[in-house]
CSV table of C-alpha atoms in Angstrom, one decimal:
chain,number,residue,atom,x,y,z
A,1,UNK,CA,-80.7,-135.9,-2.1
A,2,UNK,CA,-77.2,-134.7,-2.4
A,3,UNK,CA,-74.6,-137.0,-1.4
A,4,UNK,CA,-71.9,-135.9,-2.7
A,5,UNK,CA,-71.6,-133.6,-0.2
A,6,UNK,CA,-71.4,-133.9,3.5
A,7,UNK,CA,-74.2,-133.2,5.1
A,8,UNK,CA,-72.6,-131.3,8.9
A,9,UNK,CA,-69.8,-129.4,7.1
A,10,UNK,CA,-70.1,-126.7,5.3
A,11,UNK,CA,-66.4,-128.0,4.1
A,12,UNK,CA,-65.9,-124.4,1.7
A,13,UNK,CA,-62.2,-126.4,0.9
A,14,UNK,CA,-63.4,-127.9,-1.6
A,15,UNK,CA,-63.9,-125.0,-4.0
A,16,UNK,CA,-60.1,-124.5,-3.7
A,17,UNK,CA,-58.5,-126.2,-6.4
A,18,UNK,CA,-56.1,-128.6,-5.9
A,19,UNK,CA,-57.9,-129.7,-2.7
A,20,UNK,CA,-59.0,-133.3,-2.7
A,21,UNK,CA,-62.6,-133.2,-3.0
A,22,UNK,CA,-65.0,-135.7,-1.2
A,23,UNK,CA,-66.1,-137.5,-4.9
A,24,UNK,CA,-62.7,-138.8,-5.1
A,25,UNK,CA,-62.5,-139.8,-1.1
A,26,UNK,CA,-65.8,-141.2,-2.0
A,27,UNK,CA,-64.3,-142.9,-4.8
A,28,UNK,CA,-61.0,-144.3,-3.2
A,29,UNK,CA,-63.5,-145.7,-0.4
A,30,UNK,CA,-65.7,-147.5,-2.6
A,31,UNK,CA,-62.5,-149.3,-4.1
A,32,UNK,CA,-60.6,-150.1,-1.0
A,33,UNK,CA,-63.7,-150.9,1.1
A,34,UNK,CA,-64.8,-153.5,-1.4
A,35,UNK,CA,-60.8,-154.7,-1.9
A,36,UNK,CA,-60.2,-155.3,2.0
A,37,UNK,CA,-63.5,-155.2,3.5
A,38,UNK,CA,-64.7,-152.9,6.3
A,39,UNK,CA,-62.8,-154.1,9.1
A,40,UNK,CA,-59.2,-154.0,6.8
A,41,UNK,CA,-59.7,-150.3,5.5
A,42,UNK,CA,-57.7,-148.2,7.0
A,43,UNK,CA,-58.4,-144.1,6.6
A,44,UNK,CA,-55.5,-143.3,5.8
A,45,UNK,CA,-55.2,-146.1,3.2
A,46,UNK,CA,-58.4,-144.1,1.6
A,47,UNK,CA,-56.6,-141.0,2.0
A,48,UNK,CA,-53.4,-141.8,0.1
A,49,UNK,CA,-55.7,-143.1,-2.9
A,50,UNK,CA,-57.6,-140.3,-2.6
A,51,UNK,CA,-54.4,-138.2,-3.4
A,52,UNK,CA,-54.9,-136.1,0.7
A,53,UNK,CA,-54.3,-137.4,4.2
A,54,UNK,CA,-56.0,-139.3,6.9
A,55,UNK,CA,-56.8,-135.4,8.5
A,56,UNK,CA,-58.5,-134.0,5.2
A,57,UNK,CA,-60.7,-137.7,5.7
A,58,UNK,CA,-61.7,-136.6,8.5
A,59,UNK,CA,-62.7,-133.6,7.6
A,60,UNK,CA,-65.4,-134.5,5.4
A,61,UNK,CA,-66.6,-138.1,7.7
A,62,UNK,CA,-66.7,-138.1,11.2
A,63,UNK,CA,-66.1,-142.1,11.3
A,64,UNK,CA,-65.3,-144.4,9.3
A,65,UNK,CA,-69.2,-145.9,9.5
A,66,UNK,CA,-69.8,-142.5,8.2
A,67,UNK,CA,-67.7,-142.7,5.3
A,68,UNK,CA,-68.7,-146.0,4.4
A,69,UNK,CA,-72.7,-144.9,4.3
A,70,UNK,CA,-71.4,-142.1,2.4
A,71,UNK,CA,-69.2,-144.2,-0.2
A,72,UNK,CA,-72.5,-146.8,-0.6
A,73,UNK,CA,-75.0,-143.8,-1.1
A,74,UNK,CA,-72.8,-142.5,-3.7
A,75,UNK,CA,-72.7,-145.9,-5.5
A,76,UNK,CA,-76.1,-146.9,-4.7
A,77,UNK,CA,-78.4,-144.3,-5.2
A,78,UNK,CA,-78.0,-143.7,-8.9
A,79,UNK,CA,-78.7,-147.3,-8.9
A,80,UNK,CA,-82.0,-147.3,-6.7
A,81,UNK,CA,-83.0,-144.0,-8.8
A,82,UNK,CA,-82.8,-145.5,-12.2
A,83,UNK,CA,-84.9,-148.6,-10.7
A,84,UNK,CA,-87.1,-146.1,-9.2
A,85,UNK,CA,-87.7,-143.9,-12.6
A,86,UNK,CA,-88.0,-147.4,-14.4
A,87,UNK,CA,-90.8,-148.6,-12.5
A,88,UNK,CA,-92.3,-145.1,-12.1
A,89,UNK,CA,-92.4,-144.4,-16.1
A,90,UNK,CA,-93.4,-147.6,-17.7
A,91,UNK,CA,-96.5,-148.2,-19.6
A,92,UNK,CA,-96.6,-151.7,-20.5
A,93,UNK,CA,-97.0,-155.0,-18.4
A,94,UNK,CA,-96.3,-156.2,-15.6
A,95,UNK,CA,-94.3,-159.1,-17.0
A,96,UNK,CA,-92.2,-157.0,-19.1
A,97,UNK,CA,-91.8,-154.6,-16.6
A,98,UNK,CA,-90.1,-157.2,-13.7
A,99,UNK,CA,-88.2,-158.3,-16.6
A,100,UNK,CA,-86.4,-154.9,-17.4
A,101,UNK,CA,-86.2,-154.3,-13.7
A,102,UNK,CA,-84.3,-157.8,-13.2
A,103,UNK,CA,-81.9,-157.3,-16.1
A,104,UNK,CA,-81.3,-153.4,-15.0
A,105,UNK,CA,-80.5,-154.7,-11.3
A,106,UNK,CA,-78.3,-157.8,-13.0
A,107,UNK,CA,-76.5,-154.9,-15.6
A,108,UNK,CA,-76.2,-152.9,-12.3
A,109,UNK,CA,-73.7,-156.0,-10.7
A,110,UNK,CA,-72.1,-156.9,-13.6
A,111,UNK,CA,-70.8,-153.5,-14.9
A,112,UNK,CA,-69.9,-151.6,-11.5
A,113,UNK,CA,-67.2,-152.5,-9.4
A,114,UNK,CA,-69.9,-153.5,-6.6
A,115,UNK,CA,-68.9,-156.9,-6.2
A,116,UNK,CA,-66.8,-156.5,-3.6
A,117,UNK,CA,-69.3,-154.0,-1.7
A,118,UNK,CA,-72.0,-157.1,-2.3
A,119,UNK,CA,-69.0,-159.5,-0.1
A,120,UNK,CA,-68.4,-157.0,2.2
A,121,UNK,CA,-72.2,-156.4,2.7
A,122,UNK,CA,-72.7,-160.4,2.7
A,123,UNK,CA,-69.6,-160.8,5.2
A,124,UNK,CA,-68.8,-158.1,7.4
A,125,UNK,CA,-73.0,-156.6,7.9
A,126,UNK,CA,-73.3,-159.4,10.5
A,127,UNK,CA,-70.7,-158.4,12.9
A,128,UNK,CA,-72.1,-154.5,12.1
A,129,UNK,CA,-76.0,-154.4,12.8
A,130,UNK,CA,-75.6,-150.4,12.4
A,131,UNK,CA,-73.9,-150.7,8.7
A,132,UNK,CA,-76.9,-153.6,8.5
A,133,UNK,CA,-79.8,-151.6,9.3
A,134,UNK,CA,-78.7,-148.7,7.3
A,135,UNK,CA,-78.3,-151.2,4.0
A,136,UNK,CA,-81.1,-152.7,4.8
A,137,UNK,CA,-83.5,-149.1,4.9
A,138,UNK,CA,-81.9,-147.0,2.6
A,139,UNK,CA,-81.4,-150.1,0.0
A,140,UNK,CA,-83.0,-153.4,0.3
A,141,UNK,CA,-86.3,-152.0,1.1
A,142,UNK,CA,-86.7,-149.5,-1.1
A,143,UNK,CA,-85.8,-152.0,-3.8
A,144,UNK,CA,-88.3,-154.5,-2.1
A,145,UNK,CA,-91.0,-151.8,-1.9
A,146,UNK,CA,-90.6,-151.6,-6.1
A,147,UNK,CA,-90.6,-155.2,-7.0
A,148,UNK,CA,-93.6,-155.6,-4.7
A,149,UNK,CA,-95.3,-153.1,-6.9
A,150,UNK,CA,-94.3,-154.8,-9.7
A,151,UNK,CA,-95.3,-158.0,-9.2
A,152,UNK,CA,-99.1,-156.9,-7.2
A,153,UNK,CA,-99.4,-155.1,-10.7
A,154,UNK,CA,-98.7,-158.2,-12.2
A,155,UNK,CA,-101.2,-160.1,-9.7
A,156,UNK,CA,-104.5,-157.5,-10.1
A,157,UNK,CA,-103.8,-157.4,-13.4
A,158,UNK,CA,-104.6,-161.1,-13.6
A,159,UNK,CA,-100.9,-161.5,-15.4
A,160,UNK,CA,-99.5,-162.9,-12.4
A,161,UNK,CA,-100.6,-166.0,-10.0
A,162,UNK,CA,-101.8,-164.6,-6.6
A,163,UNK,CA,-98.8,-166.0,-4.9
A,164,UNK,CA,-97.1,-163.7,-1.8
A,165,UNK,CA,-96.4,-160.7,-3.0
A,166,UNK,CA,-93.7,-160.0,-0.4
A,167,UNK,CA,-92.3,-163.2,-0.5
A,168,UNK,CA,-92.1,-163.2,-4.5
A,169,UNK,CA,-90.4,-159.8,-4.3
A,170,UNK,CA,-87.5,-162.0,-2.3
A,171,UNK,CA,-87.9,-164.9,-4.7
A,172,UNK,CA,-86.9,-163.0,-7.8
A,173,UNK,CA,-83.9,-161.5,-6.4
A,174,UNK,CA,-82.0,-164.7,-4.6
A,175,UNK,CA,-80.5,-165.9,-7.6
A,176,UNK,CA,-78.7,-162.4,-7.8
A,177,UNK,CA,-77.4,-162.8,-4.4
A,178,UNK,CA,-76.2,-166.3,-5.3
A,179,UNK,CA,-74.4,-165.0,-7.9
A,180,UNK,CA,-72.1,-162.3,-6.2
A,181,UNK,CA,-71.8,-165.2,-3.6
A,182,UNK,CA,-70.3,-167.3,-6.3
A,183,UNK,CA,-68.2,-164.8,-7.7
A,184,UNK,CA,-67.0,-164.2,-4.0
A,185,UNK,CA,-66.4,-167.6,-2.8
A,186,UNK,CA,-66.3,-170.5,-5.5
A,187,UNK,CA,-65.6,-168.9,-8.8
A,188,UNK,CA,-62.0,-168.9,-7.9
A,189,UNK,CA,-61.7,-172.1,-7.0
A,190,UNK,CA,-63.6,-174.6,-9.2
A,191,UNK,CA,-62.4,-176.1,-12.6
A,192,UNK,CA,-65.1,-174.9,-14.7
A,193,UNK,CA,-66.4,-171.2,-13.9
A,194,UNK,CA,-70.5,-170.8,-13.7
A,195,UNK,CA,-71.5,-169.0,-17.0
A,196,UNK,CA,-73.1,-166.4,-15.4
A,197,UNK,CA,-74.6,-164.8,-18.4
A,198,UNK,CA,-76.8,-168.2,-18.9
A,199,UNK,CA,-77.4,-168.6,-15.2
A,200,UNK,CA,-79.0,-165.4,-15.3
A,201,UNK,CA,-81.2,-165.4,-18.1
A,202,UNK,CA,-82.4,-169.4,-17.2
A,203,UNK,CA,-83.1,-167.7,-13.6
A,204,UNK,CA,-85.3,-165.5,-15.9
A,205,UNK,CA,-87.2,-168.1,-17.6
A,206,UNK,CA,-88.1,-169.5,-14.8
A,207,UNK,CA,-89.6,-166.0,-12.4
A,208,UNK,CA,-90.9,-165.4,-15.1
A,209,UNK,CA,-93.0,-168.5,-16.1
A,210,UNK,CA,-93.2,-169.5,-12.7
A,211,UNK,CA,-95.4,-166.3,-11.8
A,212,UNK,CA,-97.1,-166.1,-15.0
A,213,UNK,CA,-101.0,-167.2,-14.7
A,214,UNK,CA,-100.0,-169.7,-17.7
A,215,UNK,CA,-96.6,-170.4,-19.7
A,216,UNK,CA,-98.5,-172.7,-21.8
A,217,UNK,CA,-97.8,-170.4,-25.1
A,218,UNK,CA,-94.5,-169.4,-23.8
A,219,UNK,CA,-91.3,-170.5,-26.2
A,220,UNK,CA,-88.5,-171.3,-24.2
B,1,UNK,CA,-67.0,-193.6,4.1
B,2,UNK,CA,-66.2,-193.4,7.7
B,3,UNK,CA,-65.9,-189.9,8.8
B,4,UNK,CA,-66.3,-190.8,12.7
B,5,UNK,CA,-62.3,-191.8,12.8
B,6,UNK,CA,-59.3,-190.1,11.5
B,7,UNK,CA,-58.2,-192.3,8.7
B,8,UNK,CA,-53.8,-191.2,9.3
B,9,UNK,CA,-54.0,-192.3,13.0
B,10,UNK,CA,-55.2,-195.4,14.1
B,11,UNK,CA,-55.5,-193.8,17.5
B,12,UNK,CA,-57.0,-197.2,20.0
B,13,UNK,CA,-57.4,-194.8,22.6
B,14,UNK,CA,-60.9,-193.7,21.5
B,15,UNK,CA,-61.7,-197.6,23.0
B,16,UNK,CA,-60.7,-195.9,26.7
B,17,UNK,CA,-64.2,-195.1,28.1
B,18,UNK,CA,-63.2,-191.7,29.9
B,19,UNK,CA,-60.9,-190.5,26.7
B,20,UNK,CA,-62.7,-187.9,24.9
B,21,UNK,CA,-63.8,-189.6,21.4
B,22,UNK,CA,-63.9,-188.3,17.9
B,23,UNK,CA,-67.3,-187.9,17.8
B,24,UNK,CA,-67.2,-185.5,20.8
B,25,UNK,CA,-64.0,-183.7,19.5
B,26,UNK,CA,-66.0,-182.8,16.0
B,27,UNK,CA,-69.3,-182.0,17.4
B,28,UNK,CA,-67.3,-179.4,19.9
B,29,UNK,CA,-65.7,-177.7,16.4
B,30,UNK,CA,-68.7,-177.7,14.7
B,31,UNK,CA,-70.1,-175.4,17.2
B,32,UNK,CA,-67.4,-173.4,17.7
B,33,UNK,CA,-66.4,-172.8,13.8
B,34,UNK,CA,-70.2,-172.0,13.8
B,35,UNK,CA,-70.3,-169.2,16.5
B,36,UNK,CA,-67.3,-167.7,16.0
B,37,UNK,CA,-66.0,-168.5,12.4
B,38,UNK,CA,-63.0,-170.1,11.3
B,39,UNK,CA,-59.9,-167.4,11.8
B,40,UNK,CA,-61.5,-166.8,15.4
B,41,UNK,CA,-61.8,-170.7,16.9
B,42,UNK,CA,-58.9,-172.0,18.9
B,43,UNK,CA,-58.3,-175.7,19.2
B,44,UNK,CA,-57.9,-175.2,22.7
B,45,UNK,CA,-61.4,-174.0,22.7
B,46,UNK,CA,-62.8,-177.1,21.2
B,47,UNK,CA,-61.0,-179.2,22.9
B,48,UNK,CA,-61.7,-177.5,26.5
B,49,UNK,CA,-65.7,-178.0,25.0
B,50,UNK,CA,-65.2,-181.1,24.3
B,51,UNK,CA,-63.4,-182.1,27.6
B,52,UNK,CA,-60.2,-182.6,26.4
B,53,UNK,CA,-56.6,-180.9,26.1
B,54,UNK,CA,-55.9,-179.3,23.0
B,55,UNK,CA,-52.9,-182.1,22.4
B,56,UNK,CA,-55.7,-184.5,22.4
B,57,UNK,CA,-57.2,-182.5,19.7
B,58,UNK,CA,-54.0,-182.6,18.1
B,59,UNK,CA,-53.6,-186.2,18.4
B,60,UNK,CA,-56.4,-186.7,15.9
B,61,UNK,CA,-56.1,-183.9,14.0
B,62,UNK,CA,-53.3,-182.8,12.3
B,63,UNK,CA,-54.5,-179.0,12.1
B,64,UNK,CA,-57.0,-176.5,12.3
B,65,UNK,CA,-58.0,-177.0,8.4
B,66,UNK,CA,-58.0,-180.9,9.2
B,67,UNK,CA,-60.7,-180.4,12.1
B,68,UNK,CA,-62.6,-178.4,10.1
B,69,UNK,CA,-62.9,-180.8,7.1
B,70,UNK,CA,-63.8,-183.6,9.5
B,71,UNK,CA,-66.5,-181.4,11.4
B,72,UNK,CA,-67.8,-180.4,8.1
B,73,UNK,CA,-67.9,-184.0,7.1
B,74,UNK,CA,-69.5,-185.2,10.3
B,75,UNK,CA,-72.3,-182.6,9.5
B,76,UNK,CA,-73.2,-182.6,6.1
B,77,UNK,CA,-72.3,-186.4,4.8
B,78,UNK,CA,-75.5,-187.9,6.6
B,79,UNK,CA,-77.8,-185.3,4.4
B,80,UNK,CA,-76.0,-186.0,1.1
B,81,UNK,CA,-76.5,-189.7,2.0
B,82,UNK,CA,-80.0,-189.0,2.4
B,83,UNK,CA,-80.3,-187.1,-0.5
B,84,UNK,CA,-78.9,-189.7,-2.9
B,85,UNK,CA,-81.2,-192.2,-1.2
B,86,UNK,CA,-84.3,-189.7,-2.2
B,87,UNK,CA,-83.0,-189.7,-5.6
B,88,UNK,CA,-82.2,-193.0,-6.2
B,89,UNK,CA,-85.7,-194.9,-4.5
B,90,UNK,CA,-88.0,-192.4,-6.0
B,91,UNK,CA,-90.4,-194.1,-8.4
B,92,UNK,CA,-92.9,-190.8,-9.5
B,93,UNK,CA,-92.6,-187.7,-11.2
B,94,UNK,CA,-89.9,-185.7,-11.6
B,95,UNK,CA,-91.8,-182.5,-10.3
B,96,UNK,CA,-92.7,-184.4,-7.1
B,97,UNK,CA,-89.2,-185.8,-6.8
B,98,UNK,CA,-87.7,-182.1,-7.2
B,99,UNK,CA,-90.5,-180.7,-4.6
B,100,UNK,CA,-89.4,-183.3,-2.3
B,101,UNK,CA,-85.5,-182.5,-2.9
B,102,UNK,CA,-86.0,-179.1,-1.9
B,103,UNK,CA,-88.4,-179.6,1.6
B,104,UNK,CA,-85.6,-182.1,2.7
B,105,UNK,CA,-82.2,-179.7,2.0
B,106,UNK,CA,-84.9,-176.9,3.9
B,107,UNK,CA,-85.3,-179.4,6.4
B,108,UNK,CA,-81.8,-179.9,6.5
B,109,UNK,CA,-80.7,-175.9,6.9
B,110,UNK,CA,-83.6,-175.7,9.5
B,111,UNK,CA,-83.6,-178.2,12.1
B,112,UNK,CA,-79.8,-178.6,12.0
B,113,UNK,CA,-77.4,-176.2,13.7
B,114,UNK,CA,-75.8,-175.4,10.3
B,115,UNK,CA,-76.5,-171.7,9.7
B,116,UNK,CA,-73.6,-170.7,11.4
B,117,UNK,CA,-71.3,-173.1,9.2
B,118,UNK,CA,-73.2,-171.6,6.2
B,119,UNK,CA,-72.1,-168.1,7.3
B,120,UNK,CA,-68.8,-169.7,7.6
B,121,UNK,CA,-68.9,-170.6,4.2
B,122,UNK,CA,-70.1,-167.4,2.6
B,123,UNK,CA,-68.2,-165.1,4.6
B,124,UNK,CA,-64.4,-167.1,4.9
B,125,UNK,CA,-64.1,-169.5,1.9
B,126,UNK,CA,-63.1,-166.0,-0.2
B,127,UNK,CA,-59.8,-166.0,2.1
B,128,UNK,CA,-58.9,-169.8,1.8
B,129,UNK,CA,-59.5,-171.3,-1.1
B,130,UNK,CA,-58.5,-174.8,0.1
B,131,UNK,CA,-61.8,-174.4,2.0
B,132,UNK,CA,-63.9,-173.4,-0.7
B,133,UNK,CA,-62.1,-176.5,-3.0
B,134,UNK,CA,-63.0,-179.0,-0.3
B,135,UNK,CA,-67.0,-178.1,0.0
B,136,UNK,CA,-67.2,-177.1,-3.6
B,137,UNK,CA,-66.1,-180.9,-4.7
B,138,UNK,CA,-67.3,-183.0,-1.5
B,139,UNK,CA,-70.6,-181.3,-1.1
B,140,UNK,CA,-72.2,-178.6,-3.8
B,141,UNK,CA,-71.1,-180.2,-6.6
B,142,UNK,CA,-72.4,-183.5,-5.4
B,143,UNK,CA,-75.5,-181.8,-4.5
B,144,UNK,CA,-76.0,-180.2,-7.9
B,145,UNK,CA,-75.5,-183.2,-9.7
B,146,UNK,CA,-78.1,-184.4,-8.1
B,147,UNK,CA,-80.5,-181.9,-9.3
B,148,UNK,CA,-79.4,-181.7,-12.2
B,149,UNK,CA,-80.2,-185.5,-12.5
B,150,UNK,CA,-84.1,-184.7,-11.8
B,151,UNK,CA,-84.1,-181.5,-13.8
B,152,UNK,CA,-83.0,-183.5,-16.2
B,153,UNK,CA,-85.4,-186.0,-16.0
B,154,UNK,CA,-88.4,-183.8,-15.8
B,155,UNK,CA,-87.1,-182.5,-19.2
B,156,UNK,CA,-86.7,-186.0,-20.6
B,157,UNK,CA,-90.0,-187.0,-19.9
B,158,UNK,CA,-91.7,-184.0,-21.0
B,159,UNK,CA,-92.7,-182.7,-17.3
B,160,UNK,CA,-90.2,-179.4,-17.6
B,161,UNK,CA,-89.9,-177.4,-20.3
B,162,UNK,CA,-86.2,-177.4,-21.8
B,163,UNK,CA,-84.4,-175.6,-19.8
B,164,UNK,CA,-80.3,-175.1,-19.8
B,165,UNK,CA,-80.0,-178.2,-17.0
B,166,UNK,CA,-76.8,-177.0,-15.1
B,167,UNK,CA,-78.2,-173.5,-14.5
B,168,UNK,CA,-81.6,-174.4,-13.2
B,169,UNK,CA,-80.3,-176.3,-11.0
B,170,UNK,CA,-78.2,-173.6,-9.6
B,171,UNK,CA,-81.4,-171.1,-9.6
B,172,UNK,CA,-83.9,-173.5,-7.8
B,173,UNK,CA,-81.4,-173.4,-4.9
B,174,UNK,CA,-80.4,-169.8,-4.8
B,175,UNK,CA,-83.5,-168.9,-2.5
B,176,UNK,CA,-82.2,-171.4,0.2
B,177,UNK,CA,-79.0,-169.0,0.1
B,178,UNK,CA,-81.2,-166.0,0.5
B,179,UNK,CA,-82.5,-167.3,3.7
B,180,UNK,CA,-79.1,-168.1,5.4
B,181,UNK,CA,-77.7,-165.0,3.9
B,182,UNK,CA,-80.7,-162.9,5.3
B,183,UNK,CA,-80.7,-164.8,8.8
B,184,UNK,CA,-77.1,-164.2,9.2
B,185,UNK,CA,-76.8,-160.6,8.1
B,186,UNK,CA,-80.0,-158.7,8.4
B,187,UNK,CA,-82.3,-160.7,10.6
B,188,UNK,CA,-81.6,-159.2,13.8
B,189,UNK,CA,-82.0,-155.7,12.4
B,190,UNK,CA,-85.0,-155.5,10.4
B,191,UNK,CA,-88.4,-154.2,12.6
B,192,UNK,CA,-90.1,-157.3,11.3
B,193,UNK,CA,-88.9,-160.6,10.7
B,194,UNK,CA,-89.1,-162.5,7.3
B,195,UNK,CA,-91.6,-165.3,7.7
B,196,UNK,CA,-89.1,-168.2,6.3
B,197,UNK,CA,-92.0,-170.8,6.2
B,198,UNK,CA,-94.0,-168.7,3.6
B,199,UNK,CA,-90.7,-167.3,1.9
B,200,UNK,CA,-89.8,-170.9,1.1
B,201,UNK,CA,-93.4,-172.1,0.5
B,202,UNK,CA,-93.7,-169.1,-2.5
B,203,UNK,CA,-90.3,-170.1,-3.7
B,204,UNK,CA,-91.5,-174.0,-3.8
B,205,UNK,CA,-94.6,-172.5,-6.1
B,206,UNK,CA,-92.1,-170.3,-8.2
B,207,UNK,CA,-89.5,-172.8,-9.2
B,208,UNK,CA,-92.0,-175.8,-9.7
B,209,UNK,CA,-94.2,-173.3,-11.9
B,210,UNK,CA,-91.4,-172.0,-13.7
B,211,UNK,CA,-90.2,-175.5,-15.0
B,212,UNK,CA,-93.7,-176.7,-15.5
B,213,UNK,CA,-94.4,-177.5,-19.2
B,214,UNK,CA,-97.5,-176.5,-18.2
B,215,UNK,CA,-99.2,-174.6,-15.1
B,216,UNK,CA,-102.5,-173.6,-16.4
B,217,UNK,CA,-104.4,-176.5,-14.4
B,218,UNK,CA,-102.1,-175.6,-11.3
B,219,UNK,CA,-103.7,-174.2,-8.1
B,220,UNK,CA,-101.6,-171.8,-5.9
């Protein structure tokens, strides 16, 4: 799927030069969407970083809903691809597998500027059920579909305890979500920051040896 | 520590039966912070909820961050309290103590009306940090201190394997997070609901497993 075009407009400005093309609206949308938040961005705000005006916007989204589900896909979907190509080509097991697929969605976080999409998502998605629902399809699911894979893999395979597979799939992923809360809403604020590098790989241990049919021989 | 009073004003006229008390006043903000937010509640509102004038309102609190801190209070000292109790009586295991922690702050998010103060807290703490501040030191931190007392029990007495202390017990929290993150923001717009019940019941299996110094004699 090709986002990086719009979809309804043929849009032929953009083989002209020194036309501002829709990667770099795209771009400047990501940024101040996840600086101000849905509600605060402004299109012409996008525009100026963009290097155009509020009219070429327009020209390429419809809405601003539209360019924010454009903006996300562009960010996400390389994202959900590599997890999908991940799952898709590996040939070892099941533990090892929801082990590279934790630290590739935790790498994902940490080195994009996504943190502030991860607020706005966390924040703004309830007063929006349209921005929710489209999240919730084109994203969470299709991230929840993989790790449910992963870990009924893990369960046939007789690697993993037959707990709910669904459920699990949610269970592995919270402490993610508690981390770009954090960031968001404590880190700023108290004394000592949470060393997020050890929170993550502690939350590992524990999936990991909390799913596993025994941790018995496991060093910690 | 009486949270029932103001402790600036000595205010006698709560002793008037047909004045509006306290108690009334915080239980009317709690609700309205809750459904609306913080930017959006209007001491007028709470105090025409509570039956009262917004001077009266006033008269006991000094501001809008002042009523807030007491409603907050109000809500959430009772559970602490009962939490530290837990901790302190228990005379078993650190496992069962830890199982037990977790089923009473579920309890706690479930059969309260807090979820809207929780979604207060994830998605307006960013923009005031005095809020954050307050229910970082008067309630998390408290709260994680108490887990990390049992953690670190169940590591001194051999029960959990040895685990970085402070970090598990952010993880073995961060699915409770999940579920008022996921009611608030992508519960109304998902086709089918996420059983909570079960989602909590895997997560109770997960985190107890993962700490285990041993599982293999577990049943799921």
């Amino acid at each position: 799927m090709n986002t990086r075009f719009p979809e309804r407009k043929p849009a032929p400005r953009w083989r002209r030069r020194k036309d501002t093309r829709p990667a770099e609206i795209l771009a400047a949308a990501l940024e101040i969407f996840g600086e101000r938040g849905y509600d605060a961005t402004r299109l012409e705000d996008v525009g100026r970083r963009a290097g155009c005006t509020k009219g070429t916007v327009f020209l390429y989204y419809e809405s601003k809903s539209e360019l924010f589900k454009a903006a996300v896909r562009e960010a996400m979907l390389p994202q959900l691809r590599e997890t999908e190509k991940l799952v898709d080509e590996h040939r070892g097991g099941a533990r090892e597998l929801l082990e590279s697929l934790l630290r590739m969605r935790w790498d994902h976080m940490e080195r994009t500027r996504l943190s502030g999409l991860v607020r706005l998502l966390l924040t703004e998605t309830g007063k929006y059920p349209e921005l929710a629902r489209f999240y919730n399809e084109e994203f969470i699911d299709k991230n929840q579909t993989l790790l449910r894979r992963v870990i009924q893999k893990g369960v046939d395979g007789g690697e993993f305890r037959a707990v709910d597979v669904a459920q699990a799939a949610r269970v592995v992923v919270s402490p993610l979500l508690f981390a770009a809360v954090w960031r968001h809403s404590f880190d700023q604020v108290v004394p000592a920051p949470v060393p997020l590098e050890l929170y993550f790989e502690t939350s590992i241990q524990i999936m990991l040896a909390g799913l596993a049919t025994s941790n018995v021989h496991q060093t910690v």
